[in-house]
Short mmCIF file of C-alpha atoms and ligand atoms in Angstrom, two decimals:
data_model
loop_
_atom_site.label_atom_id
_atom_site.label_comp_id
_atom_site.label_asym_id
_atom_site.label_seq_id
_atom_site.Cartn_x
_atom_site.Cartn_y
_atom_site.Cartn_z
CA UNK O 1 17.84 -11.38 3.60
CA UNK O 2 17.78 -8.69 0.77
CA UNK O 3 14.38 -7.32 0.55
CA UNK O 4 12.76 -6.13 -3.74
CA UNK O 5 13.51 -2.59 -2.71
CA UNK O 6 16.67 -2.83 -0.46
CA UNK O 7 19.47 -0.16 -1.20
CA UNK O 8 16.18 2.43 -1.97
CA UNK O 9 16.21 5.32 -0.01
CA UNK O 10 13.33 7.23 0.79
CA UNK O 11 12.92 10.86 1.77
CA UNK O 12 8.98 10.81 3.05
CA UNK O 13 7.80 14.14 3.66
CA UNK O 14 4.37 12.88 3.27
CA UNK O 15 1.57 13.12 6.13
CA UNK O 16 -2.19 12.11 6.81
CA UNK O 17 -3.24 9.01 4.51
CA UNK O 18 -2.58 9.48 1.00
CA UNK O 19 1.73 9.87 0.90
CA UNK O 20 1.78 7.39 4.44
CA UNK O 21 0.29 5.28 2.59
CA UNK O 22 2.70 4.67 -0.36
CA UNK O 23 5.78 5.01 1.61
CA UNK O 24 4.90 2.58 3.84
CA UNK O 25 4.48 0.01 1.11
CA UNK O 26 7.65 1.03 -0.15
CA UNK O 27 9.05 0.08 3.24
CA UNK O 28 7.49 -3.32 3.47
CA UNK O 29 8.88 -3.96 0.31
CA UNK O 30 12.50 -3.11 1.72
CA UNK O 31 13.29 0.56 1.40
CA UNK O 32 14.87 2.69 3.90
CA UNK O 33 12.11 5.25 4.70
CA UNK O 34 12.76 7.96 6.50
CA UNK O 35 9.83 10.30 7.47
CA UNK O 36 10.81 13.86 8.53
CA UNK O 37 8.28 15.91 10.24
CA UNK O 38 7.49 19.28 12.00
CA UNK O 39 9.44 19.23 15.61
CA UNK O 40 6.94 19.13 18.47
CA UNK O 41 3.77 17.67 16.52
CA UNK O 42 4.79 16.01 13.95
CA UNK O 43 2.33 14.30 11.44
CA UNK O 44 -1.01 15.87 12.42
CA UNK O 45 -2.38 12.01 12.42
CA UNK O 46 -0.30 11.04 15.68
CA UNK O 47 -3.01 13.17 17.53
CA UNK O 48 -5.86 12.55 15.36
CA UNK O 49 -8.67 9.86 16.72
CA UNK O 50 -7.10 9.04 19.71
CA UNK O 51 -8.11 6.16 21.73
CA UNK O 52 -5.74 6.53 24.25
CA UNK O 53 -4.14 10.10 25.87
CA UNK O 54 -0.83 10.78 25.02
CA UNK O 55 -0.25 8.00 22.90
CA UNK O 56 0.03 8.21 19.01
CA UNK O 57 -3.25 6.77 17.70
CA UNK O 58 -4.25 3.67 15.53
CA UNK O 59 -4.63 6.09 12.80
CA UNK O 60 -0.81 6.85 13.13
CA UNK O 61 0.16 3.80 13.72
CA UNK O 62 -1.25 1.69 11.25
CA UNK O 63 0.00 4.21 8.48
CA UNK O 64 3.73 4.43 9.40
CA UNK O 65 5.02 0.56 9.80
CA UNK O 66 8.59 0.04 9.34
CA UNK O 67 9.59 4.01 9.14
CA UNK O 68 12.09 5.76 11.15
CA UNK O 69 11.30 9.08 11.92
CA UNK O 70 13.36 12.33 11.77
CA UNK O 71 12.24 15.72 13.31
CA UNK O 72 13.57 18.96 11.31
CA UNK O 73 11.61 22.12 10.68
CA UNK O 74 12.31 22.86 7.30
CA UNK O 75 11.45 26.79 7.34
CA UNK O 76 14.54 27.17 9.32
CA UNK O 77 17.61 27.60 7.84
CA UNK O 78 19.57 25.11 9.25
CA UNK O 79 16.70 22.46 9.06
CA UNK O 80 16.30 23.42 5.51
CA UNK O 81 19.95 22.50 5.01
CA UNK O 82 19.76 19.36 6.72
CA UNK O 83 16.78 18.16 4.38
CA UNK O 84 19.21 19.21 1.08
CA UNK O 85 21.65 16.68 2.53
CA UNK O 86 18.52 14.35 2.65
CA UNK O 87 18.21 15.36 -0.95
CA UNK O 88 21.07 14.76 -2.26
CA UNK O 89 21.37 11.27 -0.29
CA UNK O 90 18.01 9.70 -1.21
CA UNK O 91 16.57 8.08 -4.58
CA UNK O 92 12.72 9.49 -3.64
CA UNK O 93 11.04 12.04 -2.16
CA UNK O 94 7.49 11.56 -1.69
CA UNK O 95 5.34 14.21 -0.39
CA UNK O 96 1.88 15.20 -0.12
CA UNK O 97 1.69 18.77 1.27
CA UNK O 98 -1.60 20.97 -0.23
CA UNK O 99 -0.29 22.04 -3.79
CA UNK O 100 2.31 25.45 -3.51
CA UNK O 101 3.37 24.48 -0.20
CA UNK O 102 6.51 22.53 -1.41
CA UNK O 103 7.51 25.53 -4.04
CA UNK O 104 6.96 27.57 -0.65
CA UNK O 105 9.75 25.92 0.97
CA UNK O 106 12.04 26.56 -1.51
CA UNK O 107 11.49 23.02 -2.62
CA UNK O 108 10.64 23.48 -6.71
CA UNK O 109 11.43 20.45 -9.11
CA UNK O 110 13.83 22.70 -10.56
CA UNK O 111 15.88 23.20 -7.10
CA UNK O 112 15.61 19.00 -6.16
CA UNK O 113 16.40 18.18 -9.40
CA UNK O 114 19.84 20.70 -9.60
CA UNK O 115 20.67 19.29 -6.34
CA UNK O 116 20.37 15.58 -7.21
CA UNK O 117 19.48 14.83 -10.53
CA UNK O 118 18.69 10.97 -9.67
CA UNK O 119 16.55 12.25 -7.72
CA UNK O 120 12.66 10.61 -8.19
CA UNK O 121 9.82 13.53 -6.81
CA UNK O 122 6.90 11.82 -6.43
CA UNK O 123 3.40 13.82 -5.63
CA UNK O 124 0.03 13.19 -4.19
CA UNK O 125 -1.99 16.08 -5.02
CA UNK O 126 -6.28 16.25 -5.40
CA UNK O 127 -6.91 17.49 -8.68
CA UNK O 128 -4.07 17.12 -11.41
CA UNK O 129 -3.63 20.34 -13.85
CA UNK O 130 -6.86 22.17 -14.24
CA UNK O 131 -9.53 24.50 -12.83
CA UNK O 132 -8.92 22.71 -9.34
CA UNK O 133 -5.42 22.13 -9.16
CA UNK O 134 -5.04 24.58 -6.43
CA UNK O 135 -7.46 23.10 -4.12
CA UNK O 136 -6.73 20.83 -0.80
CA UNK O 137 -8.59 17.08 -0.83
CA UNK O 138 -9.35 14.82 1.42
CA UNK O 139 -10.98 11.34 1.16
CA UNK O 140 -14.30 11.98 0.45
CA UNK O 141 -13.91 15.08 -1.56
CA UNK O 142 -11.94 12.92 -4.14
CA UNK O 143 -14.54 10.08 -4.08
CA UNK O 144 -17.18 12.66 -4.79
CA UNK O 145 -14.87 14.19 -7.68
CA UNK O 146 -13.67 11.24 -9.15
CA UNK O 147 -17.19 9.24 -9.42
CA UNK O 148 -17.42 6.96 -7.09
CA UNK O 149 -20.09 9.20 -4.90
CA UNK O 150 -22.51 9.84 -7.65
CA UNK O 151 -22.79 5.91 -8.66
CA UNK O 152 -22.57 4.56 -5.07
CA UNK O 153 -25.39 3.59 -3.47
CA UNK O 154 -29.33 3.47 -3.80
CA UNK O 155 -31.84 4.84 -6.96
CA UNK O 156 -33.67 6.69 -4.10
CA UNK O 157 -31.05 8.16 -2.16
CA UNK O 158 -28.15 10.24 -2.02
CA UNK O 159 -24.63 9.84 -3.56
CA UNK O 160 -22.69 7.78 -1.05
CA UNK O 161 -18.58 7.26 -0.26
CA UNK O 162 -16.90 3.89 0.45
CA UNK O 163 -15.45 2.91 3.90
CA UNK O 164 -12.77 1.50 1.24
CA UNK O 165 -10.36 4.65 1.46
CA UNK O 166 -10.20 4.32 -2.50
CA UNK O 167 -9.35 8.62 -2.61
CA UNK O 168 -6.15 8.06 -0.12
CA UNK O 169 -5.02 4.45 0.37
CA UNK O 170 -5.71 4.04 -3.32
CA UNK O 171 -3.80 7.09 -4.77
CA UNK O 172 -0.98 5.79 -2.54
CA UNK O 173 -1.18 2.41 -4.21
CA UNK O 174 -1.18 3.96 -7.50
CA UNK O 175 1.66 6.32 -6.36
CA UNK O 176 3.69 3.45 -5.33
CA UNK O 177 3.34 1.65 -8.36
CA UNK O 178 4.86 5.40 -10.17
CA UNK O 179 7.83 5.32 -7.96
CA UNK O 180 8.74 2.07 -8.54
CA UNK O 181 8.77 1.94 -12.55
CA UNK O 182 10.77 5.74 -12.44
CA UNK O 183 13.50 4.07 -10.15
CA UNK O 184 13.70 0.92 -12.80
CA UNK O 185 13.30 3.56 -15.71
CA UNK O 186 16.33 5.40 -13.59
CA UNK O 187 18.13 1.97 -14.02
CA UNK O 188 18.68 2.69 -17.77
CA UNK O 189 18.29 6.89 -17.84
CA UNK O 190 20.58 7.59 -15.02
CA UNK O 191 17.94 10.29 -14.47
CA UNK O 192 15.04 10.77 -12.12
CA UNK O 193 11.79 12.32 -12.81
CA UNK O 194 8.35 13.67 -11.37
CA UNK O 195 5.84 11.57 -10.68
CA UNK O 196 2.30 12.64 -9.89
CA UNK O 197 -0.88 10.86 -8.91
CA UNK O 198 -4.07 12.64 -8.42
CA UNK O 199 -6.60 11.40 -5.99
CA UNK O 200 -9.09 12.11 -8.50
CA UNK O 201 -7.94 10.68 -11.26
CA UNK O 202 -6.96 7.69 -9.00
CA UNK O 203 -10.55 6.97 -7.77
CA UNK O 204 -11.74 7.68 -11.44
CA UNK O 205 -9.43 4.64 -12.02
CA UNK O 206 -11.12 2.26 -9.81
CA UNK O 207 -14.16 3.64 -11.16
CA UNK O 208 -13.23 2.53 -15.05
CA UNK O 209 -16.31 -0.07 -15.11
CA UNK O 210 -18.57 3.20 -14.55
CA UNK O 211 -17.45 5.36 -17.63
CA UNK O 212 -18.33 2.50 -19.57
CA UNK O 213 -21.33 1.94 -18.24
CA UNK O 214 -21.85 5.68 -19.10
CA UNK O 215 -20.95 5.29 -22.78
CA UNK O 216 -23.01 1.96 -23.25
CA UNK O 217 -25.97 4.19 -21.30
CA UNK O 218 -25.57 6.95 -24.10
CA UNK O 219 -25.84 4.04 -26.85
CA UNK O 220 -28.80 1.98 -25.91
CA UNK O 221 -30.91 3.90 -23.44
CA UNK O 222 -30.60 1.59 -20.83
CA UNK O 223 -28.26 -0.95 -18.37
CA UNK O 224 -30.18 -4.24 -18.46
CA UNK O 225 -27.99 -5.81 -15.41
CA UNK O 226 -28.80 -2.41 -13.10
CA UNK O 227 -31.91 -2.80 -10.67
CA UNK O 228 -33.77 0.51 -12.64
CA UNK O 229 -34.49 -2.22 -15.43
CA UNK O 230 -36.74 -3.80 -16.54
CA UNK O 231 -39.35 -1.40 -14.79
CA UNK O 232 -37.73 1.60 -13.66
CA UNK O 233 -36.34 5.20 -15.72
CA UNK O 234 -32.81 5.92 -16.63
CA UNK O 235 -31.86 9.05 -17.02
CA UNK O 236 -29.09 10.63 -18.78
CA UNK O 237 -25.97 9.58 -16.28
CA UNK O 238 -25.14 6.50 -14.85
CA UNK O 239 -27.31 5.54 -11.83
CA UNK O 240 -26.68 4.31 -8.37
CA UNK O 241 -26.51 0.54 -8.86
CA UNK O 242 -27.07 -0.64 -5.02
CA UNK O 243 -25.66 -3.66 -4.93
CA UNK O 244 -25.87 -4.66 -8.76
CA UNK O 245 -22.69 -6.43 -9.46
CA UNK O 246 -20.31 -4.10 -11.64
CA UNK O 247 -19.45 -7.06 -14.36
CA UNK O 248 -21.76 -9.28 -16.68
CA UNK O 249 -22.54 -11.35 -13.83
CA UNK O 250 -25.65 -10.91 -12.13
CA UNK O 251 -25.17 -10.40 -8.48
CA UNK O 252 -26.54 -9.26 -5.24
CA UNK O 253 -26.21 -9.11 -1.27
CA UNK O 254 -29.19 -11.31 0.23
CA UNK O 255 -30.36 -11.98 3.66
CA UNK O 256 -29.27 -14.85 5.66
CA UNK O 257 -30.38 -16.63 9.02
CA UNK O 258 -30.21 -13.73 11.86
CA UNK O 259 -30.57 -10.88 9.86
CA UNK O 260 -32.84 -10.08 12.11
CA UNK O 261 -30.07 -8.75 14.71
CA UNK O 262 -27.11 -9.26 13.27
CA UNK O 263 -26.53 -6.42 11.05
CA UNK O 264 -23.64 -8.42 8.96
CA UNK O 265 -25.97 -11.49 8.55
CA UNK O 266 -25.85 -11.38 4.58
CA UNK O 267 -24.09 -12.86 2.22
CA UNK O 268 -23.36 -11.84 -2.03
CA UNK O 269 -24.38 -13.67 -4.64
CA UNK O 270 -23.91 -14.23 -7.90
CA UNK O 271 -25.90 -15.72 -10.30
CA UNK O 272 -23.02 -17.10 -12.62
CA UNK O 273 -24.25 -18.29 -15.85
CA UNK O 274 -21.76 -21.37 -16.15
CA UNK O 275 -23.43 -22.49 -12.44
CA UNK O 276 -27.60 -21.45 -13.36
CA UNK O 277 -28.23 -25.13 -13.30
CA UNK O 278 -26.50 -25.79 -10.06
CA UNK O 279 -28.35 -22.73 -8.54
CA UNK O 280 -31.57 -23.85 -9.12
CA UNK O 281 -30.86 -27.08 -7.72
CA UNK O 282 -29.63 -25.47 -4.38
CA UNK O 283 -32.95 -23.80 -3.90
CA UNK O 284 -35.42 -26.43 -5.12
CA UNK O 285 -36.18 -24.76 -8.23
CA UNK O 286 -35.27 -27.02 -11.03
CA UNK O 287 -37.88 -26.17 -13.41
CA UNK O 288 -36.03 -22.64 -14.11
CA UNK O 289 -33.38 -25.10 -15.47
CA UNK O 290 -35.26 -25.36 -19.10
CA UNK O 291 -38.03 -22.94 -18.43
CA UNK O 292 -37.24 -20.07 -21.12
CA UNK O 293 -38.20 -17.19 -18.96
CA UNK O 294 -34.68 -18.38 -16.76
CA UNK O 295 -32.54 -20.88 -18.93
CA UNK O 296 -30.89 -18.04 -20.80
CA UNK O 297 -29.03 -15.22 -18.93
CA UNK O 298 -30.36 -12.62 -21.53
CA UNK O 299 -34.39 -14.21 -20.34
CA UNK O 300 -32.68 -13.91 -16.63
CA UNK O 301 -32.15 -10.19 -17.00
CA UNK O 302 -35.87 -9.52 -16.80
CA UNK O 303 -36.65 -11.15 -13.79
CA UNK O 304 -33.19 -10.65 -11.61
CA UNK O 305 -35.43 -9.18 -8.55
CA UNK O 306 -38.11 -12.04 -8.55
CA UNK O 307 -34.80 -14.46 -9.21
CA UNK O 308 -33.04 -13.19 -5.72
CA UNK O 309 -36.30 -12.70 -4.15
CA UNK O 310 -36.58 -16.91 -4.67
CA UNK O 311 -32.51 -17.28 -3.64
CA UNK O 312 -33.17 -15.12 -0.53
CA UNK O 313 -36.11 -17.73 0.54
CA UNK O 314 -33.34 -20.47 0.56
CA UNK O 315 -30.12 -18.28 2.11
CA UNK O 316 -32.26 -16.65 4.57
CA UNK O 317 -32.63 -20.61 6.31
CA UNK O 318 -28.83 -21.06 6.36
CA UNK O 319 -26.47 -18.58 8.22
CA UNK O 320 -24.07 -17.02 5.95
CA UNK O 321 -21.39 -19.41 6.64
CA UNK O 322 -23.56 -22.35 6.04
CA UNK O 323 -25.07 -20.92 2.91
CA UNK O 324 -20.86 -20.35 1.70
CA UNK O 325 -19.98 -24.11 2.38
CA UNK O 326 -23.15 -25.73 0.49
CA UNK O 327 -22.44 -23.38 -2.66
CA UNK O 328 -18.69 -23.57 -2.32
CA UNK O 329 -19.25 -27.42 -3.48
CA UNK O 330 -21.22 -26.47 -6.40
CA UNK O 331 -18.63 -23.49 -7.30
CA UNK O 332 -21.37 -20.56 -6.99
CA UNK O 333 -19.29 -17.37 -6.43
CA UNK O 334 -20.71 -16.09 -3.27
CA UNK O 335 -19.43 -13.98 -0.20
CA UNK O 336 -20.45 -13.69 3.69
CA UNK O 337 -20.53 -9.64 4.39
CA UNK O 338 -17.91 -9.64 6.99
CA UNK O 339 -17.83 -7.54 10.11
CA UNK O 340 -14.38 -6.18 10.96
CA UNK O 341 -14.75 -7.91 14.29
CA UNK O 342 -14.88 -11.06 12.01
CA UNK O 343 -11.92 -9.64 9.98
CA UNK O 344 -9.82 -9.25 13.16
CA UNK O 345 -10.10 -13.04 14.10
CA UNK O 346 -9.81 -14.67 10.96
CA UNK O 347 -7.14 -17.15 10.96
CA UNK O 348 -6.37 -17.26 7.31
CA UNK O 349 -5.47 -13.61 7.02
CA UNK O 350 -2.93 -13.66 10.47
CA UNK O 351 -1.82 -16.54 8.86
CA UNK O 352 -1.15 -15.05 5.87
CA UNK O 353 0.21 -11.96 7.62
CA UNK O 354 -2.23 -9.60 6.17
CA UNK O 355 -3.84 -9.33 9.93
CA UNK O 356 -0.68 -8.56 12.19
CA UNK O 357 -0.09 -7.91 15.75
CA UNK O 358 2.65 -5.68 16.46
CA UNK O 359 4.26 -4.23 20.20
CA UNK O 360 4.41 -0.32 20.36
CA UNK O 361 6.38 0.93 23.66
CA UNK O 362 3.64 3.52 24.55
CA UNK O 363 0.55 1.58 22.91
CA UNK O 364 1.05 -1.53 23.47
CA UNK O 365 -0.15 -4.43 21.37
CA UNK O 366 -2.59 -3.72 18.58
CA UNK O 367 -3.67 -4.75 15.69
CA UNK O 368 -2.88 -3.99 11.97
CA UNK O 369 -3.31 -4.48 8.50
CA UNK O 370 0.12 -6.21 6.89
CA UNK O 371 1.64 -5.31 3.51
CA UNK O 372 -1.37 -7.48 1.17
CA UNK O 373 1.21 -7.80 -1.41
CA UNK O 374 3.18 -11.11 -1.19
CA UNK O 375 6.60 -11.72 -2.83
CA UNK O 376 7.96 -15.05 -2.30
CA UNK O 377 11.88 -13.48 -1.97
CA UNK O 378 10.97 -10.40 0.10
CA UNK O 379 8.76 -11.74 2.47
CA UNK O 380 7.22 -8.53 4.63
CA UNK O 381 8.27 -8.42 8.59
CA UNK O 382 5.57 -5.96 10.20
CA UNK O 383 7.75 -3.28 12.37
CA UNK O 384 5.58 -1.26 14.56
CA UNK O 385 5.56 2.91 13.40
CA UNK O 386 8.42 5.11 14.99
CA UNK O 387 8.13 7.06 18.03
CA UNK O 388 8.44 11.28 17.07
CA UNK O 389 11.78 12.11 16.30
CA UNK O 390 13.35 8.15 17.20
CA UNK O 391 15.94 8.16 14.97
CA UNK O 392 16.85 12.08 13.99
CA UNK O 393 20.36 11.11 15.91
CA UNK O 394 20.62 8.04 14.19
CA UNK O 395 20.07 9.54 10.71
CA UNK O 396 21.90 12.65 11.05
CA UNK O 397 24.87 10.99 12.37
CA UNK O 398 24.53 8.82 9.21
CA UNK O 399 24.52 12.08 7.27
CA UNK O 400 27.93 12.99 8.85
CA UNK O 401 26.57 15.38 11.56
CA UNK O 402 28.37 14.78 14.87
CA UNK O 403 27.20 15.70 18.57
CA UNK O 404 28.07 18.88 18.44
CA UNK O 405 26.27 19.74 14.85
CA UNK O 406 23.19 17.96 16.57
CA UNK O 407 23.66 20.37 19.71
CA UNK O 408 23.36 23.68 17.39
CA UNK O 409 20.60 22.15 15.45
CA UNK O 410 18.95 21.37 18.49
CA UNK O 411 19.11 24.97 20.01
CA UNK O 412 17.84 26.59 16.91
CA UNK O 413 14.83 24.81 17.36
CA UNK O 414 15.62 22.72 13.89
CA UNK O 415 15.50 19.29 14.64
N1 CAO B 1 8.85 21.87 8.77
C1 CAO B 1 8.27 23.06 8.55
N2 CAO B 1 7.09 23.22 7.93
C2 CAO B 1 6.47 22.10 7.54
C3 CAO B 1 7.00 20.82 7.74
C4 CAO B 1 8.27 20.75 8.39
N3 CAO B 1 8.83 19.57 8.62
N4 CAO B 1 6.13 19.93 7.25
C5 CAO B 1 5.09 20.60 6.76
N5 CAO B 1 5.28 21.92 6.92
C6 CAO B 1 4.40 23.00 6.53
C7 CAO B 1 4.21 23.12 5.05
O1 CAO B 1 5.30 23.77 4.48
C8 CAO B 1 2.92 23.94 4.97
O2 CAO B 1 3.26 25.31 5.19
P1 CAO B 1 2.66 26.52 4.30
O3 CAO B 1 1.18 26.40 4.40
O4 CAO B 1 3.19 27.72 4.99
O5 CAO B 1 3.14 26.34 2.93
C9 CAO B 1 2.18 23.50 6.22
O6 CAO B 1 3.11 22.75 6.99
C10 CAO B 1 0.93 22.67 6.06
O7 CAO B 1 0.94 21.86 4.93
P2 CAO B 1 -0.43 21.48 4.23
O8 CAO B 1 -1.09 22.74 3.72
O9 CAO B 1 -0.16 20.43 3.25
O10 CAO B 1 -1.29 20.87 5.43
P3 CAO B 1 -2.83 21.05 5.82
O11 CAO B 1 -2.98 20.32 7.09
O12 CAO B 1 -3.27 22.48 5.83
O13 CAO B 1 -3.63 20.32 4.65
C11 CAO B 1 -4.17 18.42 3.25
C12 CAO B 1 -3.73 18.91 4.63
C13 CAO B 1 -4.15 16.92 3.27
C14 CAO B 1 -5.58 18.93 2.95
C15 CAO B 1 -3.18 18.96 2.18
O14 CAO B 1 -1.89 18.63 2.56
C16 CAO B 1 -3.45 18.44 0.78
O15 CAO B 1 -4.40 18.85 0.10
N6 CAO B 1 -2.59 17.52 0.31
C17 CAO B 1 -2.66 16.96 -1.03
C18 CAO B 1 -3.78 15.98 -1.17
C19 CAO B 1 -3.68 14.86 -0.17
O16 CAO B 1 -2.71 14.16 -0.06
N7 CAO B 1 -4.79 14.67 0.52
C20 CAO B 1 -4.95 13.42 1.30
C21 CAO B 1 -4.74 13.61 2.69
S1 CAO B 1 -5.26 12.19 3.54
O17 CAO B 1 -6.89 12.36 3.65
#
């Protein structure tokens, strides 16, 4: 069955999180990706975090689905020359080396673009233009530059990152998204183009609801759905929120039966206006129904602690799954906090294919994360990640190289 993105060919030079990241959506949505890296180690990630000797790790593995993998050292000549035929065969290249290290390879815009002018270039870098466009970023460095660090977390503690890899995974969302609209603006230019997402900007994205929060800060002195109010200081940038929801409705992460020793025994809840009556019925307190202090969510606002405080006496009796099925019936939005050992065995997502199992032939079974995008005419097979260098025959011969080009490549330490 034709896949969205079948026919797209795609020259990954990417490595770590951020470019795997992209390219491997790009695969699940049915592009040819080939993923060329250094003979001998290839992508530093195949030996990063490994659980088992020898083997490439989860880290690897869970980043490179449905790729086939070509060895060539590009500082060499003849490797060089190999990756120009690449070039000129493929629709994208995506890469994410540190910034330079491309136009060190001989690889400007200029050069890719003279040698395939369909070409799409598509860039990961930290910082876009500016005082720290030459610097390298990972993860956290891009969390902590693009916001999310400095309004994560609690009033009286220190600027916290996300498990949520919002600097890497997320730029190569955002990346992806790029690629796709300058192959279907190809469609009617003929032309291809640059495309660049910065891993700041890209977590300063996600972070949108904050910069307004800053702005309405700077207008009325205070955030009336944050926990600093009613009794607390704000100061003159946006606070750590804890777990304040970021919209209009109230919310926040409560104890539940077994919190005790289960550190995941919680569950989020919000206090949705169109549901306040229903709330108060859950939890015995129907009296805050017409009592002026609660019936409004503007009175609400001024008593949001002592409000959970009273929830938490009711969820903290129920575990969180039983607290999720009585409000589920009365449509108040709420959440368990789920452990990824819950994750892992929940039937709805391998049902859904979001949870996968895949075969490796050195690993073995394990466990990944599916493409979370569904389209219902290219469905997503999971294929497991390629082995180092598994199909630099395979491609090269589809380049034209025969045995004997592969032999001399070989020797010269190239592919
Ligand atoms: N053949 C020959 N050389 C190759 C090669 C190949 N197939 N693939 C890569 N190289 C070379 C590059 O040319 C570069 O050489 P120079 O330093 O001589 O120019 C070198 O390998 C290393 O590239 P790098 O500087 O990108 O790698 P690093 O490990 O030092 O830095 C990282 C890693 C992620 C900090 C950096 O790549 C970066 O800042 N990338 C942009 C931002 C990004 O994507 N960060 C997210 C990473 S995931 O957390």
């Amino acid at each position: 069955m034709n896949k969205a993105l079948t026919g797209v060919r795609i020259l990954d030079f990417t490595h770590v999180q951020s470019g795997p990241t992209c390219t491997q959506l790009l695969a699940w949505l049915g592009a040819d990706v080939i993923k060329v890296e250094r003979p001998g180690e290839g992508d530093a990630t195949r030996g990063q975090l490994r659980d088992i000797p020898g083997v490439d790790s989860l880290y690897f593995t869970m980043l490179n689905h449905n790729k086939r993998s070509v060895t060539l050292n590009t500082k060499k000549p003849r490797g060089k020359q190999v990756l120009e035929t690449l070039i000129k065969r493929c629709d994208v290249l995506v890469e994410n080396f540190a910034p330079g290290a491309m136009e060190r390879m001989g690889l400007s815009w200029e050069h890719i673009h003279a040698l395939n002018p369909r070409m799409i270039v598509a860039s990961v870098k930290g910082f876009g233009p500016g005082r720290y466009e030459d610097c390298k970023v990972y993860e956290n460095v891009a969390q902590c530059a693009g916001g999310a660090a400095s309004t994560t977390g609690f009033d009286d503690g220190p600027p916290v990152v996300t498990g949520a890899q919002i600097g890497d995974s997320g730029t190569g969302l955002h990346l992806a998204l790029g690629i796709v609209a300058a192959l279907y603006q190809r469609t009617h230019s003929g032309r291809g183009q640059k495309v660049l997402a910065p891993m700041q900007d890209a977590v300063l994205n996600l972070c949108r609801v904050k910069l307004r929060d800053q702005q309405r800060l700077e207008r009325t002195g205070s955030l009336h759905e944050y926990p600093q109010y009613p009794d607390g200081k704000f100061g003159e940038a946006v606070p750590r929120a804890g777990n304040a929801s970021g919209g209009g409705q109230p919310g926040w992460i409560l104890r539940c039966k077994g919190y005790e020793t289960d550190p995941n025994a919680y569950i989020y809840f919000i206090t949705q206006a169109a549901v306040w009556p229903s709330v108060c019925k859950v939890i015995g307190e129907e009296g805050w129904i017409t009592d002026e202090a609660y019936a409004t969510p503007q009175a609400r606002l001024l008593h949001l602690k002592p409000i959970f405080a009273r929830i938490e006496q009711w969820t903290m009796t129920k575990t969180k799954f039983e607290a999720m099925e009585i409000l589920n019936q009365y449509d108040i939005p709420c959440g368990p906090i789920l452990s990824m050992k819950e994750i892992a065995q929940d039937p709805s997502l391998r049902e859904s294919g979001t949870v996968v199992e895949v075969d490796h032939p050195t690993r073995g079974r394990h466990l990944t994360v599916g493409n979370p995008i569904k389209l219902s005419d290219s469905p997503t097979e999971v294929q497991r990640a390629p082995l180092l260098g598994e199909h630099t025959e395979e491609v090269l011969m589809e380049l034209g190289y025969d045995a004997h080009d592969l032999e001399v490549l070989r020797a010269d330490g190239a592919i």
